[in-house]
GROMACS .gro file of C-alpha atoms in nm:
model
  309
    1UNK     CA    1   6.440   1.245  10.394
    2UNK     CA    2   6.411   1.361  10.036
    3UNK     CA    3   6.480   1.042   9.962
    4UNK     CA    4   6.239   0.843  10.130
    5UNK     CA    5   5.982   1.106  10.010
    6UNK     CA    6   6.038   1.014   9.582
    7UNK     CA    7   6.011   0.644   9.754
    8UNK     CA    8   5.662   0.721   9.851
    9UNK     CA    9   5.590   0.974   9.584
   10UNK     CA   10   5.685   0.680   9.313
   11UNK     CA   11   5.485   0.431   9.508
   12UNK     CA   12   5.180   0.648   9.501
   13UNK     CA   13   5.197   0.676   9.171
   14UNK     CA   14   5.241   0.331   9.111
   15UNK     CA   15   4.949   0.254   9.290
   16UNK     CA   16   4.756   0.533   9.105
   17UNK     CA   17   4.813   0.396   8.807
   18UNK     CA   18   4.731   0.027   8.893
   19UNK     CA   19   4.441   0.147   9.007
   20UNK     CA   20   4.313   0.291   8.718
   21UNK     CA   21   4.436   0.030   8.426
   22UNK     CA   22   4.311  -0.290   8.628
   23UNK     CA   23   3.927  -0.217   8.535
   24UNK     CA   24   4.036  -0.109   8.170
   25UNK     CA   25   4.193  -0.484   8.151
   26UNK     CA   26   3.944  -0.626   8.296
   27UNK     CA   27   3.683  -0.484   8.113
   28UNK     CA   28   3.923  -0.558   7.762
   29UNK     CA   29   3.816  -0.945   7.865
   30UNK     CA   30   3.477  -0.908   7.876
   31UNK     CA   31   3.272  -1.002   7.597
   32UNK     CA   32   3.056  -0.661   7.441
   33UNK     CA   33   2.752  -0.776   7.320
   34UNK     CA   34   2.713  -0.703   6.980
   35UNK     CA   35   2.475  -0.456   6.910
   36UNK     CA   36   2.186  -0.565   6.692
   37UNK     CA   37   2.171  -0.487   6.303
   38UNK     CA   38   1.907  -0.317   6.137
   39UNK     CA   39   1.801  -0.516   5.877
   40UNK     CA   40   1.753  -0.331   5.554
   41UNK     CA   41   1.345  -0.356   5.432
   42UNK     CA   42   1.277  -0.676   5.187
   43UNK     CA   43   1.120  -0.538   4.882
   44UNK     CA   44   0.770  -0.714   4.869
   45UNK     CA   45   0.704  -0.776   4.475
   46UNK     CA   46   0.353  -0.734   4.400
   47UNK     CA   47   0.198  -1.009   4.202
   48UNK     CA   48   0.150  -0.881   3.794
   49UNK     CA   49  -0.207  -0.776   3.753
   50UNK     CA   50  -0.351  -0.841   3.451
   51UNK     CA   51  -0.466  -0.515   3.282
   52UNK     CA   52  -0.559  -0.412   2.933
   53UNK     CA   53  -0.279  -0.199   2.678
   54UNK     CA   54  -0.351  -0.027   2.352
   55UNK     CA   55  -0.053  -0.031   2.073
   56UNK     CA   56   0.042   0.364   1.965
   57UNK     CA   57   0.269   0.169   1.703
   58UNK     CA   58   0.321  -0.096   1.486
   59UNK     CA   59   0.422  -0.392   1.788
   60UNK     CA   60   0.551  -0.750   1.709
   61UNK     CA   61   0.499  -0.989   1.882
   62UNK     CA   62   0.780  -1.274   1.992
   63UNK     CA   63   0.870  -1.599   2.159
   64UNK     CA   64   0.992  -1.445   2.428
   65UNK     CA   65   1.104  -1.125   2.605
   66UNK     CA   66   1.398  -1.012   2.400
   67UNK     CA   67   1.428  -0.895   2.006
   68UNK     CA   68   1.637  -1.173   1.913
   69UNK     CA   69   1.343  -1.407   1.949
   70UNK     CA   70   1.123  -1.492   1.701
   71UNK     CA   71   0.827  -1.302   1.563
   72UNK     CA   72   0.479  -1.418   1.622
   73UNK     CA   73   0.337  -1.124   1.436
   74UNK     CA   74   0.297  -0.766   1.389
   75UNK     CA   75  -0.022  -0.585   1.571
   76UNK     CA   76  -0.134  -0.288   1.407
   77UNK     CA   77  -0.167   0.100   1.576
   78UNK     CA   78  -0.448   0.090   1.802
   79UNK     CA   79  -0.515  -0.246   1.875
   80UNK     CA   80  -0.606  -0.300   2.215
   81UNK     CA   81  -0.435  -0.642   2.407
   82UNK     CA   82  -0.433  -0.827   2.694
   83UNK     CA   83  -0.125  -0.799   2.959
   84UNK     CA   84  -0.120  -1.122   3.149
   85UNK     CA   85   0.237  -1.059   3.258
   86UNK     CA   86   0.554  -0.830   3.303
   87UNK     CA   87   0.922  -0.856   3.240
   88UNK     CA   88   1.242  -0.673   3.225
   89UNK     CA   89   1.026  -0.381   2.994
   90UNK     CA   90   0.835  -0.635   2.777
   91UNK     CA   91   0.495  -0.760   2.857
   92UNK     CA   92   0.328  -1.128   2.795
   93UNK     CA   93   0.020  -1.032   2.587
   94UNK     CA   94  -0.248  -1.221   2.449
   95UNK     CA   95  -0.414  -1.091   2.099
   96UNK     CA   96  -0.695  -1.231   1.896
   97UNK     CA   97  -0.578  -1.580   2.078
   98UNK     CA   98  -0.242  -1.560   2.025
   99UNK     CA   99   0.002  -1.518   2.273
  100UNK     CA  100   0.356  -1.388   2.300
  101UNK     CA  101   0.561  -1.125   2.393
  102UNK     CA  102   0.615  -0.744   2.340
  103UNK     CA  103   0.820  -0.426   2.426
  104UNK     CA  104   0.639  -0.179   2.634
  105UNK     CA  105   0.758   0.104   2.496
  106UNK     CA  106   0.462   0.098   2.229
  107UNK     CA  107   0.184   0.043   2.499
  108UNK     CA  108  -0.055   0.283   2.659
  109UNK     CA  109  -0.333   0.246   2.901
  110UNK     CA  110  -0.458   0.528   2.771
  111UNK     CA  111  -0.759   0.548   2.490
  112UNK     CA  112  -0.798   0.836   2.291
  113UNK     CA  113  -0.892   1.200   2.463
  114UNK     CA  114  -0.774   1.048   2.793
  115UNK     CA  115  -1.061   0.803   2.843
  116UNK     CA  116  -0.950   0.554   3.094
  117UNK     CA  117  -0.879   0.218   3.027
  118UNK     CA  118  -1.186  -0.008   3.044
  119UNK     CA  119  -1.168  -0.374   3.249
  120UNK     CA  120  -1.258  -0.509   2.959
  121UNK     CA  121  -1.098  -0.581   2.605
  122UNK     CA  122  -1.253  -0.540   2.265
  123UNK     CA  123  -1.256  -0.936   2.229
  124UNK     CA  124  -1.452  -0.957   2.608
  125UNK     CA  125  -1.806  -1.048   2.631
  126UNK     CA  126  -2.075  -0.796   2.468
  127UNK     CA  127  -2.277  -0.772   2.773
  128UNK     CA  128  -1.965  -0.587   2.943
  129UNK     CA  129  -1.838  -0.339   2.711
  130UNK     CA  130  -2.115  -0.267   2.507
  131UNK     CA  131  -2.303   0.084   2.467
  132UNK     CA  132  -2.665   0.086   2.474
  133UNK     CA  133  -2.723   0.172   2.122
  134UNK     CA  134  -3.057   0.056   1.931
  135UNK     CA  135  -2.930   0.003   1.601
  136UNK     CA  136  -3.215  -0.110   1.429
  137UNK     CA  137  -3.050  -0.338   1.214
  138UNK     CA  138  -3.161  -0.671   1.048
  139UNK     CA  139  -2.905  -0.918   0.975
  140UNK     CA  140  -2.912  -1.051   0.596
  141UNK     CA  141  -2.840  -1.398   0.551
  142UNK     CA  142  -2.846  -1.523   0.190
  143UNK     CA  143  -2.764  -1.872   0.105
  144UNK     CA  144  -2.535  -1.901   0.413
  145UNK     CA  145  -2.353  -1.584   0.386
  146UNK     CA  146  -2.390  -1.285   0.591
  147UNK     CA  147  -2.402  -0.991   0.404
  148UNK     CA  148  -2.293  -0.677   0.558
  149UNK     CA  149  -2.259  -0.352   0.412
  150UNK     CA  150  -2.376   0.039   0.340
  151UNK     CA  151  -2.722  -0.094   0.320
  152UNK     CA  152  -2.702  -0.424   0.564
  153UNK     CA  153  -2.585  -0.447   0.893
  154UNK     CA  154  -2.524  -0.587   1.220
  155UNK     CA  155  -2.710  -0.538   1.555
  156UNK     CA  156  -2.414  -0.329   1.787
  157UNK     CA  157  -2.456  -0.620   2.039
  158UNK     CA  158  -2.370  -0.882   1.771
  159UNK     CA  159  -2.050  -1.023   1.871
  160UNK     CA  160  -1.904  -1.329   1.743
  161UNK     CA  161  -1.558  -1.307   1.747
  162UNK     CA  162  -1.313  -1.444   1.496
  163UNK     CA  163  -1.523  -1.734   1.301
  164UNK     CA  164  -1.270  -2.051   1.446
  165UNK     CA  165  -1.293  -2.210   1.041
  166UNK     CA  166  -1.231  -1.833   0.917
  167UNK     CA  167  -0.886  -1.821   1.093
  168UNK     CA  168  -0.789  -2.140   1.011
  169UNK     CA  169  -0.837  -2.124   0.643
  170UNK     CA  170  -0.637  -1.747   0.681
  171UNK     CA  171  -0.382  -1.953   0.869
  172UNK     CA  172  -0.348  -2.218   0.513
  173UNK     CA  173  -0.357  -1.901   0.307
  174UNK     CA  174  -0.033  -1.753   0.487
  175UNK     CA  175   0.151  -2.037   0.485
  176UNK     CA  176   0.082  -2.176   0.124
  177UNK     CA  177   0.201  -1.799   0.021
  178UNK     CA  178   0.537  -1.874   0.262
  179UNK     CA  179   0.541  -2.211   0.039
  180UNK     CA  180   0.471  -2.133  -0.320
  181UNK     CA  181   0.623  -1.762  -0.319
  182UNK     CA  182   0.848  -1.723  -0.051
  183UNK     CA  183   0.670  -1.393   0.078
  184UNK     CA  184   0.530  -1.389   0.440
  185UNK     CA  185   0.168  -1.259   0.454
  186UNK     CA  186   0.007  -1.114   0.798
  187UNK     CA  187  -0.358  -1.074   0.899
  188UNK     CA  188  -0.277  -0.772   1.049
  189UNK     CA  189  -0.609  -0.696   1.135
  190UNK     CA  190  -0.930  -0.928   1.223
  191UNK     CA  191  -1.254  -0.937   1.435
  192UNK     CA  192  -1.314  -0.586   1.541
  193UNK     CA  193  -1.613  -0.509   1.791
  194UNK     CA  194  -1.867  -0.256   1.729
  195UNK     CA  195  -1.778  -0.001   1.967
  196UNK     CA  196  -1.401  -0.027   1.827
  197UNK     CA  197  -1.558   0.006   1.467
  198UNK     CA  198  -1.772   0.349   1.594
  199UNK     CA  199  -1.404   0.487   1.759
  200UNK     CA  200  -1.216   0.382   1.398
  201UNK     CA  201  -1.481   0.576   1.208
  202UNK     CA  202  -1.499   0.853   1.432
  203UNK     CA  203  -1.106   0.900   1.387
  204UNK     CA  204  -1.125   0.866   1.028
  205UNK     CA  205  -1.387   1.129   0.987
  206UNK     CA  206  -1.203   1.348   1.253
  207UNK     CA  207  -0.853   1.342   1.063
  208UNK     CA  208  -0.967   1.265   0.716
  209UNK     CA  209  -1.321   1.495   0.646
  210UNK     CA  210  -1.617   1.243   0.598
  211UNK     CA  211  -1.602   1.199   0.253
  212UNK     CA  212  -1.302   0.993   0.272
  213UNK     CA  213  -1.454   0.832   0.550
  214UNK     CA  214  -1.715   0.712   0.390
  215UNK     CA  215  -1.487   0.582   0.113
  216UNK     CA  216  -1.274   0.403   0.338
  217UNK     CA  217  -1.392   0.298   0.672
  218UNK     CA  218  -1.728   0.101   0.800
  219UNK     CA  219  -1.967   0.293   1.023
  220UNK     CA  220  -2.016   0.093   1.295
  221UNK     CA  221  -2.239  -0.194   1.277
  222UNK     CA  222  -2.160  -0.209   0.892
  223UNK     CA  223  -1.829  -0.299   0.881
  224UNK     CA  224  -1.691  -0.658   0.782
  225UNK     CA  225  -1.463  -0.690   1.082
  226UNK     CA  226  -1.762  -0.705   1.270
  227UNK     CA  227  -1.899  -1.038   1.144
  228UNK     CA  228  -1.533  -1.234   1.230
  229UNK     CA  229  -1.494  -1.302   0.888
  230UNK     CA  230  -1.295  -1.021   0.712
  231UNK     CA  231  -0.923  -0.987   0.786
  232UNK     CA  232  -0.691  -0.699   0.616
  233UNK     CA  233  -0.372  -0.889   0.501
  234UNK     CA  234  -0.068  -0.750   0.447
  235UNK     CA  235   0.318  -0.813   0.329
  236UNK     CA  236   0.593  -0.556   0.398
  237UNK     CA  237   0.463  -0.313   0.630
  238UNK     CA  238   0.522   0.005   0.482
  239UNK     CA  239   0.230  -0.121   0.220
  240UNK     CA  240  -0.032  -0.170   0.512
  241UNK     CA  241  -0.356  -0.021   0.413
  242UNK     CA  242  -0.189   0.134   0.128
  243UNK     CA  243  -0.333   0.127  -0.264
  244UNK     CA  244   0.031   0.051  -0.370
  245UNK     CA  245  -0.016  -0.330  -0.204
  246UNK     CA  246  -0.136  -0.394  -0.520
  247UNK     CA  247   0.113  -0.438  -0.672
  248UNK     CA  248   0.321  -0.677  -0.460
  249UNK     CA  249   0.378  -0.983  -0.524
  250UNK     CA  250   0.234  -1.067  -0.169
  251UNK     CA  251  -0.129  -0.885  -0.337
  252UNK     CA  252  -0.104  -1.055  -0.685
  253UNK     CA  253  -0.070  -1.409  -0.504
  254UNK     CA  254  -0.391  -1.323  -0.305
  255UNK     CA  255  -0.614  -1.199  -0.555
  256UNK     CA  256  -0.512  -1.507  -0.747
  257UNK     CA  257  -0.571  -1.785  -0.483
  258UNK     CA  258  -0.763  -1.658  -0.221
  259UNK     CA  259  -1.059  -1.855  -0.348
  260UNK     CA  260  -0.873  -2.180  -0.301
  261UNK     CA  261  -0.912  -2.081   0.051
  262UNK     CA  262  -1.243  -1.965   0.071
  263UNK     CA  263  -1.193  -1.606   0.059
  264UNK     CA  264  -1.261  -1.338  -0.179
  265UNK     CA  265  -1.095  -0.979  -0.232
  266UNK     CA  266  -1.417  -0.796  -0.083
  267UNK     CA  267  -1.400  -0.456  -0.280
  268UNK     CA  268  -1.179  -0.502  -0.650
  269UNK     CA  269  -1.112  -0.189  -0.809
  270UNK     CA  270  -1.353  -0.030  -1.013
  271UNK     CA  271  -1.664  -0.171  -0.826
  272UNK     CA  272  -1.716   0.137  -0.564
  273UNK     CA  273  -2.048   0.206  -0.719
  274UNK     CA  274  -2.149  -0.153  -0.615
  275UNK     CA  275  -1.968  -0.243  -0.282
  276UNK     CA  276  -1.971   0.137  -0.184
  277UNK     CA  277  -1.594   0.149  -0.095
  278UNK     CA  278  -1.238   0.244  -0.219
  279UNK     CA  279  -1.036  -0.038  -0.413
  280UNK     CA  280  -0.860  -0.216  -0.110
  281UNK     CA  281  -0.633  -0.478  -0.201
  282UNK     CA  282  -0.567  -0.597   0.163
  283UNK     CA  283  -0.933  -0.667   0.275
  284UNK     CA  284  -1.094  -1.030   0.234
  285UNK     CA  285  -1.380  -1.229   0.336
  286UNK     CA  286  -1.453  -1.563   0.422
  287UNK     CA  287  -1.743  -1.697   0.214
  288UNK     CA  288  -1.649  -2.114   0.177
  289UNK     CA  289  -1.507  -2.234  -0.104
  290UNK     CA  290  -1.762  -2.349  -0.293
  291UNK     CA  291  -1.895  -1.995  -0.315
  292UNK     CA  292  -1.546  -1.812  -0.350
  293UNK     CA  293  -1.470  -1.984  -0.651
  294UNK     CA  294  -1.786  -1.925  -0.828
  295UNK     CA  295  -1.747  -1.559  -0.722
  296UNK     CA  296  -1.411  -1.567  -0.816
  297UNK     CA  297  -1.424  -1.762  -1.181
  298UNK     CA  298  -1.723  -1.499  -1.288
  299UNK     CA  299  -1.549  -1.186  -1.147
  300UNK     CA  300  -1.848  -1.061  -0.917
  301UNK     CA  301  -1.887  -0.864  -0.580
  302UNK     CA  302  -2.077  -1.056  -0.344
  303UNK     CA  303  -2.354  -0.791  -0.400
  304UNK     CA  304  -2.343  -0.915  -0.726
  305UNK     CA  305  -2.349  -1.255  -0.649
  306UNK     CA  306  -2.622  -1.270  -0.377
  307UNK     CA  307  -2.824  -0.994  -0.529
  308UNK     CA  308  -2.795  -0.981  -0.845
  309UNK     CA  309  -2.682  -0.676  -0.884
   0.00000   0.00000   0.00000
């Protein structure tokens, strides 16, 4: 009897236990649908929108995105560019029509006492960037030279950019320098607009009290830079804008040739009383040659020259 019962106890069991792993096979076979993947966001790049930077150091310009490229130039503090593109942390700019490449760690969008960046750039059309401001002035033209200064100046919605012949001739200058002496020369600064001249002056009163100002910097609509004629050249750049360029090689060679060129040093030294400004051995303007090496060969200003003075 007690046998027969573990019989049927072990069969139960058996049964039990058939019963409950059959499914669990059965269900082992069957194919689980695989359960759908999230699929992580695709970062949508925006396209680079061209905007408008400001230096807040000395920048050069290269080739290409990376400091072991070649130098284009060197733009001075304050100089505002155009961004056309973006990357890896240097932006394609474009600056007084040249083009090239720059680190942004020297760039701002910002103007001075947090004034927001206009669409515009100083080297944009007049009509878009330009204050209403009556200046009263009348241009003086003698023999075929524009003569700007303390006493003459220019309209504030004059705006001619860089003179094309101007920046070529600058261009012949800088390389006959890398020629005959070996020294590379930069225009380091060219056309400047008149509300860029009025901000420049403004600063220079503001830091520097306005007799030096006066000594030293244009008030707007009398400054050189505005005609697209003037450019401040430079060598080494610890001499920029500095009285000891002088005497550098790079500022001997220009006072020396400059006319061959077309250009004259615009304010020698001991002729404030005349041009009204500070010796500045970096600062020359186009004229032609025919008049810069008359001016030149006699030693005059070109107050002197055109007036007589």
């Amino acid at each position: 009897m007690h046998i027969r019962l573990k019989m049927l106890l072990g069969v139960l069991v058996l049964v039990i236990a058939a019963v409950i792993m059959v499914p669990r096979m059965l269900n082992d076979n069957e194919e689980v649908p695989e359960q759908p993947v999230a699929e992580e966001p695709v970062e949508v790049v925006e396209e680079f929108q061209e905007k408008y930077l400001f230096t807040t150091d000395y920048l050069n310009m290269r080739t290409g995105p990376g400091t072991e490229n070649e130098k284009v130039r060197t733009i001075p503090v304050g100089e505002k560019v155009r961004a056309i593109d973006y990357e890896d942390g240097w932006y394609l700019i474009e600056y007084n029509g040249q083009t090239g490449y720059s680190i942004e760690d020297y760039l701002s969008e910002l103007l001075e006492e947090g004034e927001s960046n206009p669409e515009s750039p100083e080297t944009d059309s007049p009509e878009d960037i330009q204050e209403e401001e009556d200046t009263g002035e009348v241009m003086k033209t003698i023999d075929g030279i524009l003569l700007v200064n303390k006493t003459y100046g220019l309209p504030s919605d004059y705006y001619p950019d860089v003179d094309p012949v101007a920046k070529q001739k600058v261009e012949q200058m800088i390389k006959a320098a890398s020629d005959e002496i070996n020294k590379e020369i930069i225009a380091f600064s060219g056309f400047r607009s008149y509300n860029y001249q009025k901000r420049l002056y403004n600063s220079s009163v503001e830091t520097d009290g306005e007799e030096h100002a006066q000594r030293y910097s244009a008030k707007p609509g009398h400054s050189e830079h505005q005609t697209g004629l003037a450019f401040d050249l430079g060598g080494q750049m610890k001499y920029w804008l500095e009285p000891e360029f002088a005497d550098t090689e790079e500022s001997i060679w220009l006072a020396e040739n400059a006319h061959r060129f077309g250009f004259i040093l615009r304010y020698p030294e001991n002729k404030e009383s005349i041009t009204g400004y500070a010796y500045e051995p970096w600062h020359f303007r186009y004229v032609g040659e025919d008049h810069a090496k008359k001016i030149y060969e006699q030693g005059l200003t070109l107050e002197e020259y055109l007036l007589g003075e």
